[in-house]
CSV table of C-alpha atoms in Angstrom, one decimal:
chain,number,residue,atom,x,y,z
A,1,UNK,CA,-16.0,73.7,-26.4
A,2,UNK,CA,-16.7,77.1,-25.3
A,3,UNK,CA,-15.5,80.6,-27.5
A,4,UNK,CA,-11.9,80.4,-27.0
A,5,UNK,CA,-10.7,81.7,-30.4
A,6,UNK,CA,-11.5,84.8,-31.5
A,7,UNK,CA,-13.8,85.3,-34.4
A,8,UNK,CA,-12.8,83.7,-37.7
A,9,UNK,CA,-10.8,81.2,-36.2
A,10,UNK,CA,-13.4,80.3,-33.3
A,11,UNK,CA,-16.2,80.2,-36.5
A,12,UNK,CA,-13.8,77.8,-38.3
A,13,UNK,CA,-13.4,75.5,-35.3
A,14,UNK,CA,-17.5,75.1,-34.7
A,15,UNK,CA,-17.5,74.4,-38.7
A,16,UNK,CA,-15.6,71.8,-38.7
A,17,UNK,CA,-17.3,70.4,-35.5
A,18,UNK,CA,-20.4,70.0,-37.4
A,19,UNK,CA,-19.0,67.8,-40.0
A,20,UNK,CA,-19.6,64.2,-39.1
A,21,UNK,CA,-17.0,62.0,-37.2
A,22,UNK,CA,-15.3,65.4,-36.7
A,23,UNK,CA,-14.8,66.0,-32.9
A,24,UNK,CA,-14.0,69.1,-31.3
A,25,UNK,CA,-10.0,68.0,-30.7
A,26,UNK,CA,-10.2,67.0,-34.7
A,27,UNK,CA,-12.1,70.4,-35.4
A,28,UNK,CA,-9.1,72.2,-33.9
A,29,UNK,CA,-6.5,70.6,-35.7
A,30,UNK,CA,-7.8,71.1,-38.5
A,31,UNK,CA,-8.5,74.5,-38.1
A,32,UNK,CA,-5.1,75.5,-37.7
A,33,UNK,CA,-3.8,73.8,-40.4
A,34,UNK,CA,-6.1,75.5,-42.4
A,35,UNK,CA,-4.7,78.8,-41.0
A,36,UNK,CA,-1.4,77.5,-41.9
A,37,UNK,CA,-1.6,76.1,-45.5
A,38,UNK,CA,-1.1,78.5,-48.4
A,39,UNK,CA,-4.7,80.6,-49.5
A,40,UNK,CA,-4.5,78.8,-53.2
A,41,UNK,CA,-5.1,75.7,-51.0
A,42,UNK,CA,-7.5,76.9,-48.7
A,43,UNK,CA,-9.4,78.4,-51.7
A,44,UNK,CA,-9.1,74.9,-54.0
A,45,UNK,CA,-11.1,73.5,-50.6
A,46,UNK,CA,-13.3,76.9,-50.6
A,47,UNK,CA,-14.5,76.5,-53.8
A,48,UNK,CA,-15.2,72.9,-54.2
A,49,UNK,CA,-17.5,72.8,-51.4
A,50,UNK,CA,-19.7,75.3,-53.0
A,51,UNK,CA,-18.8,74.0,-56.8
A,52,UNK,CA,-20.4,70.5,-55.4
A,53,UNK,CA,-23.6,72.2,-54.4
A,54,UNK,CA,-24.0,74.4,-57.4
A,55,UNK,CA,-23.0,71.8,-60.2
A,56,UNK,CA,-23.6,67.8,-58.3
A,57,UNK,CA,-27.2,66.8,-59.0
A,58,UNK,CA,-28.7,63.1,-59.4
A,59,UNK,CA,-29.2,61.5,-62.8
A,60,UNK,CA,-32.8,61.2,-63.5
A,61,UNK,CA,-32.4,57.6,-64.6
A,62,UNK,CA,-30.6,56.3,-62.2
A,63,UNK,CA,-30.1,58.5,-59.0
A,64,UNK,CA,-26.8,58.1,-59.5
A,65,UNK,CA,-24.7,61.5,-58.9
A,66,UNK,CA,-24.6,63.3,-62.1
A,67,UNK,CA,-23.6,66.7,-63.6
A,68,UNK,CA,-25.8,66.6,-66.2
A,69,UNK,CA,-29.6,64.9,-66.0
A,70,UNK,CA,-27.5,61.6,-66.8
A,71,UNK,CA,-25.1,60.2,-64.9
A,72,UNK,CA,-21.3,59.1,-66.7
A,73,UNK,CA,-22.9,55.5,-66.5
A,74,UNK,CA,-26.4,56.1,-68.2
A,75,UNK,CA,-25.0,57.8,-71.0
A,76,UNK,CA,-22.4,55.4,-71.2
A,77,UNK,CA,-23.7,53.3,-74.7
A,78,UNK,CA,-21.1,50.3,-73.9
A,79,UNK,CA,-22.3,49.8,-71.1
A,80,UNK,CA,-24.5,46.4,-70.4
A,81,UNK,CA,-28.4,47.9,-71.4
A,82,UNK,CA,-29.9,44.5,-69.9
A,83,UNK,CA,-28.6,44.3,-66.3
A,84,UNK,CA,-29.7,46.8,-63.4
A,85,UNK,CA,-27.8,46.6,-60.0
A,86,UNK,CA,-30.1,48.2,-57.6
A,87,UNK,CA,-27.7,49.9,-54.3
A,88,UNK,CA,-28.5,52.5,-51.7
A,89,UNK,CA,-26.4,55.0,-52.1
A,90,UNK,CA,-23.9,57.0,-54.5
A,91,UNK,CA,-21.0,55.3,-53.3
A,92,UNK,CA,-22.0,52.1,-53.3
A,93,UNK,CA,-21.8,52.6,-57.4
A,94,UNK,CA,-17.9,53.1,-56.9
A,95,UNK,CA,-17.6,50.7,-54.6
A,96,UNK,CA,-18.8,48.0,-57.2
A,97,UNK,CA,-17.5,50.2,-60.5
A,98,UNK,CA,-13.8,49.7,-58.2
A,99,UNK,CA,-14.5,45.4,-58.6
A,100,UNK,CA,-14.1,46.3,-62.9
A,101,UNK,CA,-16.9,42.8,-62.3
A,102,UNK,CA,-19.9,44.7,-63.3
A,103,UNK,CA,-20.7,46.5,-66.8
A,104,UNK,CA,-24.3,46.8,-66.1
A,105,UNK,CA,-26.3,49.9,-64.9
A,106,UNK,CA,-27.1,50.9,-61.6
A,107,UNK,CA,-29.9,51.6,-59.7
A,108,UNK,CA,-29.4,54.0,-56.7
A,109,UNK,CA,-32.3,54.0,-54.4
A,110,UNK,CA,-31.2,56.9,-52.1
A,111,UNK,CA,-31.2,54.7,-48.6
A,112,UNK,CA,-32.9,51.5,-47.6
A,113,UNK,CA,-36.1,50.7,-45.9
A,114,UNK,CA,-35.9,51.2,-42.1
A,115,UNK,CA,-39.1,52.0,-40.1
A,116,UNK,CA,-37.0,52.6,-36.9
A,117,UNK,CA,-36.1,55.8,-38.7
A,118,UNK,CA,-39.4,56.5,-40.6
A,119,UNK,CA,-37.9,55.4,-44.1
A,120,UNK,CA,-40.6,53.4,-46.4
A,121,UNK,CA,-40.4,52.2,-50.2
A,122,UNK,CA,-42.4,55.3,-51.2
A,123,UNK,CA,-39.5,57.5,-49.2
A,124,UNK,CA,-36.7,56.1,-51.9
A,125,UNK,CA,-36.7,55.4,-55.7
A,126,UNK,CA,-38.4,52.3,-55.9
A,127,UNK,CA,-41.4,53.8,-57.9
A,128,UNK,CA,-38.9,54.6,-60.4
A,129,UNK,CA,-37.6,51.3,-60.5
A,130,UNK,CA,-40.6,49.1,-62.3
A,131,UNK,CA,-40.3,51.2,-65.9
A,132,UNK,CA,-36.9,50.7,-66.1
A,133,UNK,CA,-37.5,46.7,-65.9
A,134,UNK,CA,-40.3,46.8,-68.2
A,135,UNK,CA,-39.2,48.7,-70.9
A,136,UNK,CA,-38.3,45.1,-72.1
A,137,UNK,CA,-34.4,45.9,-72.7
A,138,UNK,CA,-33.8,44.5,-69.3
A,139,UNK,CA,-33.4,40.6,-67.8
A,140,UNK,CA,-32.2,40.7,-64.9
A,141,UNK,CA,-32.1,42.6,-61.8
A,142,UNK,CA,-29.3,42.5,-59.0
A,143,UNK,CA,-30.2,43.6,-56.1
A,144,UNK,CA,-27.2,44.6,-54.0
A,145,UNK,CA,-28.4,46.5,-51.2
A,146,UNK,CA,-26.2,46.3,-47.9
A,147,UNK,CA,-26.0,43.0,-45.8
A,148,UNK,CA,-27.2,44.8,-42.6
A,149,UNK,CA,-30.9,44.7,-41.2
A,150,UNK,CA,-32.2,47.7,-43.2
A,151,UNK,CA,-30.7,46.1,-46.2
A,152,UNK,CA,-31.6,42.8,-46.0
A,153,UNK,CA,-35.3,44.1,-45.6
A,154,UNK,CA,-35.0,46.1,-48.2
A,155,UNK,CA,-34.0,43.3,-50.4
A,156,UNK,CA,-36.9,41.4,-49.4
A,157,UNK,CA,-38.8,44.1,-50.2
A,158,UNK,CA,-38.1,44.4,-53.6
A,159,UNK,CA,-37.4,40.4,-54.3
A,160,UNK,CA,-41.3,40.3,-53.3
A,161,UNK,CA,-42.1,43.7,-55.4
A,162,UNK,CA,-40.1,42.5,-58.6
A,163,UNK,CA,-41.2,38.7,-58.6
A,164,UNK,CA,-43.9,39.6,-61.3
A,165,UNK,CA,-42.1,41.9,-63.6
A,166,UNK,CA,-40.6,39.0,-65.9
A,167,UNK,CA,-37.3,39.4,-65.2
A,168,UNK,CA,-34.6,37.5,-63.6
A,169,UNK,CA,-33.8,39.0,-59.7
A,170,UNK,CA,-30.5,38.0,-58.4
A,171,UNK,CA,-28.6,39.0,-55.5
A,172,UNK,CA,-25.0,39.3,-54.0
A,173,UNK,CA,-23.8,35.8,-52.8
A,174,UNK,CA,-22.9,36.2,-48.9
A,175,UNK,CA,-20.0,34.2,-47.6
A,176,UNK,CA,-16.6,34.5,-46.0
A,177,UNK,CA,-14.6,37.8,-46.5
A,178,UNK,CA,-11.6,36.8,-48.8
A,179,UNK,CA,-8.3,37.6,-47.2
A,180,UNK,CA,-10.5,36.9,-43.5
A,181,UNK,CA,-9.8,34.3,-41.2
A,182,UNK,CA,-12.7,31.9,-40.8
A,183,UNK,CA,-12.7,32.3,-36.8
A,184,UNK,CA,-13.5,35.5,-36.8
A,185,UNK,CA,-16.2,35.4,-39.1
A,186,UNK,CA,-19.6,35.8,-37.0
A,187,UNK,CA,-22.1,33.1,-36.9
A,188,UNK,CA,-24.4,34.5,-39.6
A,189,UNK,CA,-21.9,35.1,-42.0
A,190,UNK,CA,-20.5,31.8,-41.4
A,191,UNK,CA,-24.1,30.5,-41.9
A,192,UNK,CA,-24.7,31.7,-44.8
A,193,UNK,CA,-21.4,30.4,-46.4
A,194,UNK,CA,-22.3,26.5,-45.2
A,195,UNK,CA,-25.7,27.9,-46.9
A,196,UNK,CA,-24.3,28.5,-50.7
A,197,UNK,CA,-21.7,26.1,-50.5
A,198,UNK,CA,-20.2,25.2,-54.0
A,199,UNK,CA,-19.5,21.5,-55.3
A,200,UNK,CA,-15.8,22.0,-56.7
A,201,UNK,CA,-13.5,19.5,-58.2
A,202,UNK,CA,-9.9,19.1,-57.8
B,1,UNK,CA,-8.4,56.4,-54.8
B,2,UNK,CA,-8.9,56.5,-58.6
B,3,UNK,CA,-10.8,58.2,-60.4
B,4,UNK,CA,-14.4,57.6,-59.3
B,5,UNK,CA,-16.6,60.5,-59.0
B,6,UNK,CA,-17.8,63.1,-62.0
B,7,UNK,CA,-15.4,66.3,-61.5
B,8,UNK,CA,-16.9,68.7,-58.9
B,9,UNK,CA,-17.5,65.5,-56.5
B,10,UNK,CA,-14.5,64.0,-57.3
B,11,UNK,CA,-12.9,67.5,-56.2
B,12,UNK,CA,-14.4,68.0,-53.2
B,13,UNK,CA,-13.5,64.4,-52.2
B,14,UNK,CA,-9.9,65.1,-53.5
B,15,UNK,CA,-9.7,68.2,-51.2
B,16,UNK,CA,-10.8,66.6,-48.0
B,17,UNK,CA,-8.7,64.0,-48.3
B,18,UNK,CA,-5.6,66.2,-47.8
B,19,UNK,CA,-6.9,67.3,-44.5
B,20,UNK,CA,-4.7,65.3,-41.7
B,21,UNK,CA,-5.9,62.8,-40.4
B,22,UNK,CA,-8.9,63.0,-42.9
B,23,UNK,CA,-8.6,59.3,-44.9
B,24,UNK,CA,-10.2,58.7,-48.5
B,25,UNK,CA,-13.1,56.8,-46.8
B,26,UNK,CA,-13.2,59.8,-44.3
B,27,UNK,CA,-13.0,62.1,-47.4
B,28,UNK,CA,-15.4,60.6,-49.8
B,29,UNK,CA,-18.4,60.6,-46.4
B,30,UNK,CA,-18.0,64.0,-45.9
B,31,UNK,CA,-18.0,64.7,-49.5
B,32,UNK,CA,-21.6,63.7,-49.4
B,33,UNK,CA,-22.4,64.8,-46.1
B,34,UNK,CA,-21.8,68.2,-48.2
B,35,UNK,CA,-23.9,67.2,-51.2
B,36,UNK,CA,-26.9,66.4,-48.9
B,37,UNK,CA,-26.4,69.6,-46.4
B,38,UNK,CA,-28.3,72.9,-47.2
B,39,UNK,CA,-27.1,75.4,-48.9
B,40,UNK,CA,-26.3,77.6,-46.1
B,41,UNK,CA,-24.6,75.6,-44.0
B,42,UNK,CA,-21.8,74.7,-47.0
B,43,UNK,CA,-21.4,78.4,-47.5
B,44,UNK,CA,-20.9,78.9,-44.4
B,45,UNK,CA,-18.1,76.3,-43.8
B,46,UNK,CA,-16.6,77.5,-47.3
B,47,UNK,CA,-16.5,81.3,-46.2
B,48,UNK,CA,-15.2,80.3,-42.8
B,49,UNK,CA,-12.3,78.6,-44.7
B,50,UNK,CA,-11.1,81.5,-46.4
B,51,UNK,CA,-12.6,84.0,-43.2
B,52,UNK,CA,-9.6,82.9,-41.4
B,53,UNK,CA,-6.7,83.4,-44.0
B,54,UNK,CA,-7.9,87.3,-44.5
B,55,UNK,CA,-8.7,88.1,-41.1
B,56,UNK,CA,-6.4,85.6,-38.7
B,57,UNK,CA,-3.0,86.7,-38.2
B,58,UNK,CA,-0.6,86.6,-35.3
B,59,UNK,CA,0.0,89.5,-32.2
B,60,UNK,CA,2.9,91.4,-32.9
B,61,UNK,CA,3.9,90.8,-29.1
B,62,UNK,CA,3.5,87.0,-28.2
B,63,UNK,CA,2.5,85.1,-31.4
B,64,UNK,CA,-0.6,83.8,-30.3
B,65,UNK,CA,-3.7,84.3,-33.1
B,66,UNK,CA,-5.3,87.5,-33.5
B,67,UNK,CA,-7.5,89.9,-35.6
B,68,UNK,CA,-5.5,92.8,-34.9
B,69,UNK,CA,-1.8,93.6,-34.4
B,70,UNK,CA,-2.1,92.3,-30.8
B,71,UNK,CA,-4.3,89.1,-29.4
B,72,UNK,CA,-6.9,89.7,-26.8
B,73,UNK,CA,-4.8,88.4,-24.4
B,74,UNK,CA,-2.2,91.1,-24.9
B,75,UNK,CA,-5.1,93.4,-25.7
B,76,UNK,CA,-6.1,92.9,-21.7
B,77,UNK,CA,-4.5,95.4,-19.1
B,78,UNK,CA,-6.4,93.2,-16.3
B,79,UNK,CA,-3.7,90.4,-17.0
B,80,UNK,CA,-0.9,89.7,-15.0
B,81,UNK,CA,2.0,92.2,-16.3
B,82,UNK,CA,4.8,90.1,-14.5
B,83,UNK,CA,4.5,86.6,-15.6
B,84,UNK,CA,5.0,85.1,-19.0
B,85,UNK,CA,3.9,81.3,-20.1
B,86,UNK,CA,5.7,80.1,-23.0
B,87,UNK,CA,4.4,77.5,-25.2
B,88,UNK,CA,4.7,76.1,-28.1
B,89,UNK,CA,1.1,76.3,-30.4
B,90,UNK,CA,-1.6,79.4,-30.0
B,91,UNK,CA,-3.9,75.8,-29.1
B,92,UNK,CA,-1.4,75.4,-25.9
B,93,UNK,CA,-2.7,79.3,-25.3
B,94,UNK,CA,-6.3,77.7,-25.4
B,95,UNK,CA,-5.9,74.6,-23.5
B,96,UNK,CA,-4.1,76.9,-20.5
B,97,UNK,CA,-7.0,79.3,-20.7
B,98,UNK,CA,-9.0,76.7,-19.7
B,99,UNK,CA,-8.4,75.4,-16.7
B,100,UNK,CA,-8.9,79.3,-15.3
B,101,UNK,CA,-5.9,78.9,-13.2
B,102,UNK,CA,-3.3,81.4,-14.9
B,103,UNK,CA,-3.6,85.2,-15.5
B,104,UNK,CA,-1.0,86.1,-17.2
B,105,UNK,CA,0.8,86.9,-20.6
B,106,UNK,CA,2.0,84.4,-23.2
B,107,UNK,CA,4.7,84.0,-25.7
B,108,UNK,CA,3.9,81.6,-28.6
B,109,UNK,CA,6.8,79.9,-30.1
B,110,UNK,CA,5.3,78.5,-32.7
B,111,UNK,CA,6.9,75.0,-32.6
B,112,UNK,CA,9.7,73.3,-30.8
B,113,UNK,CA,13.5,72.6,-31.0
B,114,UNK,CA,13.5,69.7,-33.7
B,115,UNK,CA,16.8,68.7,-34.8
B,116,UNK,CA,15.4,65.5,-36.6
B,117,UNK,CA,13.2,68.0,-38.8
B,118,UNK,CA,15.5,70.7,-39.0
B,119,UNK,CA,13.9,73.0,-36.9
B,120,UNK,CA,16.8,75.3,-34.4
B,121,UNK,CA,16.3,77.9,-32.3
B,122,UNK,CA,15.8,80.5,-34.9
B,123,UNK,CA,13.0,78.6,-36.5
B,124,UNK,CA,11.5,79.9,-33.4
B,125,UNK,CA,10.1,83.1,-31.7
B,126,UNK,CA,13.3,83.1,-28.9
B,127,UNK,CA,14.4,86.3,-29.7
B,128,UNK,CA,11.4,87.8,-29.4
B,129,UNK,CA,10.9,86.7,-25.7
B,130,UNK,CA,14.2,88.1,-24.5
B,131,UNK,CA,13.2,92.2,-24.8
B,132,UNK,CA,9.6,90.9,-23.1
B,133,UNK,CA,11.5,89.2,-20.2
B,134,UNK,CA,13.8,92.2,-20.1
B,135,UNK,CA,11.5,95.0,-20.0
B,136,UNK,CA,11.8,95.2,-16.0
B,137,UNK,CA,8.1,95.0,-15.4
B,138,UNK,CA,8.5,90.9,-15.8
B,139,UNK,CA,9.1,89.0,-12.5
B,140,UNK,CA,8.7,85.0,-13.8
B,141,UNK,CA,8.6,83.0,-17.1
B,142,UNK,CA,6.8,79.6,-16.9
B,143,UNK,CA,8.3,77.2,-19.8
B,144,UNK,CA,5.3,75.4,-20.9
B,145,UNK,CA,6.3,73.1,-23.7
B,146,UNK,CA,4.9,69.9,-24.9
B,147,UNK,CA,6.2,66.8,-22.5
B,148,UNK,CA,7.3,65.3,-25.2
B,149,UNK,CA,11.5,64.8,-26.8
B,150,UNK,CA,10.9,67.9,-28.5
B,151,UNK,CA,9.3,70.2,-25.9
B,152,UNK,CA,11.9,69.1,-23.3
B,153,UNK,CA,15.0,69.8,-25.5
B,154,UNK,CA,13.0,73.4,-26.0
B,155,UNK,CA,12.9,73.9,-22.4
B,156,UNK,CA,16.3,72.8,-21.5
B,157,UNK,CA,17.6,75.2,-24.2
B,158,UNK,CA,15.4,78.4,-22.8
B,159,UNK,CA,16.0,77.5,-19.0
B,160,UNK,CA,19.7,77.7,-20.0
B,161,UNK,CA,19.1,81.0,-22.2
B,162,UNK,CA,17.1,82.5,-19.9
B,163,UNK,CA,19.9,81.9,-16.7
B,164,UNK,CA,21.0,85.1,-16.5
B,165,UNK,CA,18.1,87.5,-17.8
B,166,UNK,CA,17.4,88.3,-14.2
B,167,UNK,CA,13.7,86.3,-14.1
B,168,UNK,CA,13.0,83.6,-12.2
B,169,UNK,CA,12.2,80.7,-14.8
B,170,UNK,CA,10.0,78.0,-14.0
B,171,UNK,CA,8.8,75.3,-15.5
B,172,UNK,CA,5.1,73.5,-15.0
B,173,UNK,CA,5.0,70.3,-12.6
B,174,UNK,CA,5.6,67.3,-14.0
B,175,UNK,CA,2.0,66.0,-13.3
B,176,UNK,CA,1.5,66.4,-16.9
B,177,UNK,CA,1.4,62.2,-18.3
B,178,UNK,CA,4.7,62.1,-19.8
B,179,UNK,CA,4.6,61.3,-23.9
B,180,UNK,CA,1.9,63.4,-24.6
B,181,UNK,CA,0.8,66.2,-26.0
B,182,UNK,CA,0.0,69.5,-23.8
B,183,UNK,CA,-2.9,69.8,-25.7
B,184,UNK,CA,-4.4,66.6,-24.8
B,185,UNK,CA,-4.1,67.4,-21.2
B,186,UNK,CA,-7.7,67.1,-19.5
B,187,UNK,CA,-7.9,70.6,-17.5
B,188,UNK,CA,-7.6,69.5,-13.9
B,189,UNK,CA,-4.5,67.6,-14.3
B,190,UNK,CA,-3.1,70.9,-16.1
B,191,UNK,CA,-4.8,73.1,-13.8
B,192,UNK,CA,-2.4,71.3,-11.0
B,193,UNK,CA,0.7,71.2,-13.2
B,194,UNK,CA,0.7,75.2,-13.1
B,195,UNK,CA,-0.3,75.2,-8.8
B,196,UNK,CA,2.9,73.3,-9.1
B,197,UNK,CA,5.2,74.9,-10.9
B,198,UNK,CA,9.0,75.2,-9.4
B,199,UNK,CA,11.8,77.3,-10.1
B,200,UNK,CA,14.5,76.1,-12.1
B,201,UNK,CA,18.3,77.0,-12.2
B,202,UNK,CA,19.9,76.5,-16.2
C-alpha cells in the first residue's frame, strides 16, 4: 500500500504490516483502532512489547522461555527429575503443560532439522541434550517433536543419536485425532493408527 | 487461555489478543515473532503505538486524521472548493484517494446511523457538514457511505437533510457489490461508482 496516511498513522500501518499473518487490510484496522482505544491501553501494548525483549530470555537448562537463567519448570523441585520431553519450540511446552498429562521436564530444541532451510543438529540444542541424559537422574526420553517432515526427521535424528545413552527413548503415539471423523483422516495418519493398534477387551 | 507463559510473555500475549480480529493462537505467534525480532524493529512498532495517540488527531474542518488542526486534504488549495464526499471512516478517505478519480474535499462522519447500537444523528459529525455545504462556495455533496443497512439509512437521512440546503446531492453509483464494506472496494469498481454518480431528490 502506498503513503496514504500521514506520518504517525501511515508509520503505524507499515508496523503492523510487518507482523506475520498481518496483511495490509488487517494492518489498517488495526491501526485505527489503536488510534481509537484509550492511551492506558495503547501504552499496556507499548510497553509489553519492549518489557518482552528486555526481561524474556531462555533457561539455560532447558531452552525453555525464562525470566531468570531457569525457566518456572526447571526450578520447579516437584516436578518429575527423571523424564525429559524433547519439543521444538517454546510453545510447544504449553501446549503439552495445557494436557495436565506430563510432570516431566522439557527439552526445547529451538526448531527442527530441515536442510531445505539450512537447519542442522548443531544449528539447535541437541549438544546440550546428551548431559542432561547422562547425569544418571534421567530414564527416559520423550521425544515429541512435530508430526510433519522436519519433525519426523528430527526425531529420527535423535532416536539414532540417543540409542546409546542408556536410557529409555519414547515417542508420541500417532493415530486418529479424538473428536475427528475417521474419513477425513489422511492416509498416513490412518496408517499409522492400523500401525499401533491396541488389543482391548470388552 | 490460562495462565501459561512467565509474566512479561504472558503480557505481551495477553495484549495482542485484544487486538480485533487477533485470536489467542494469533496472539501467542506474534508474541514470539516479537521475542525473536531485533531490538529495533520492537521499538519501533512499540513507539509507533503510542506515536499516533500524541501526534494523530482529527481536522477541525472534515474529521478526517491529521497532524495539525486541519488534514492535508483540507490543507490543499489545489482541491476542488465546490464538491464535498461524505463518508463514514477517515479509511473511506483513503480507499477514495485511491482510485485518483476525485479532487475534492471530504467530510468524515465518523460512523453511521445505527439504531441497533444506539448510534443517531448526533453521534455523528451532521452538523458540522451543514455550515460547509452552506458557505456558497459549495456546488455538490456526494453521500458516500458504506452499502451496507447502516450506510444506507445514513444516506437516506442526509439526502433528506440536505433537500433544501441549495446543493445538488448525489450519491455514488450503485456499482459498488451490495453488502459490503466501502473499504473493501477494489479501486476500479470504485473508481466507476464516483464516474457514476447521479443526483438525488430527498
Amino acid at each position: 500500500m502506498s503513503m496514504l496516511y500521514e506520518g504517525a498513522l501511515q508509520d503505524l500501518v507499515e508496523e503492523f504490516g510487518k507482523l506475520p499473518g498481518i496483511g495490509p487490510k488487517s494492518a489498517q484496522r488495526l491501526a485505527f483502532h489503536i488510534l481509537q482505544s484509550p492511551l492506558e491501553e495503547v501504552e499496556a501494548l507499548s510497553s509489553a512489547l519492549t518489557e518482552v525483549k528486555k526481561r524474556v530470555r531462555f533457561c539455560e537448562i532447558c531452552g525453555n522461555v525464562a525470566e531468570d537463567e531457569r525457566c518456572v519448570i526447571c526450578k520447579d523441585g516437584r516436578r518429575d527429575q527423571s523424564i525429559i520431553c524433547v519439543v521444538e519450540e517454546p510453545k510447544d511446552v504449553v501446549a503439552i503443560e495445557r494436557t495436565r498429562e506430563y510432570r516431566g521436564l522439557y527439552h526445547v530444541l529451538g526448531g527442527s532439522i530441515d536442510p531445505m532451510a539450512g537447519v542442522g543438529p548443531d544449528d539447535l540444542r541437541v549438544k546440550e541434550l546428551l548431559p542432561r541424559l547422562q547425569s544418571g537422574e534421567v530414564a527416559e526420553c520423550v521425544i515429541a517433536t512435530d508430526p510433519n517432515l522436519e519433525g519426523e526427521a528430527t526425531a529420527t535424528y535423535l532416536v539414532r543419536l540417543l540409542s546409546s545413552v542408556g536410557v529409555t527413548v519414547s515417542r508420541l503415539a500417532s493415530g486418529l485425532p479424538v473428536g475427528g471423523d475417521l474419513e477425513y483422516a489422511d492416509e498416513v495418519t490412518l496408517g499409522r493408527a492400523f500401525e499401533g493398534r491396541r488389543p482391548v477387551t470388552g
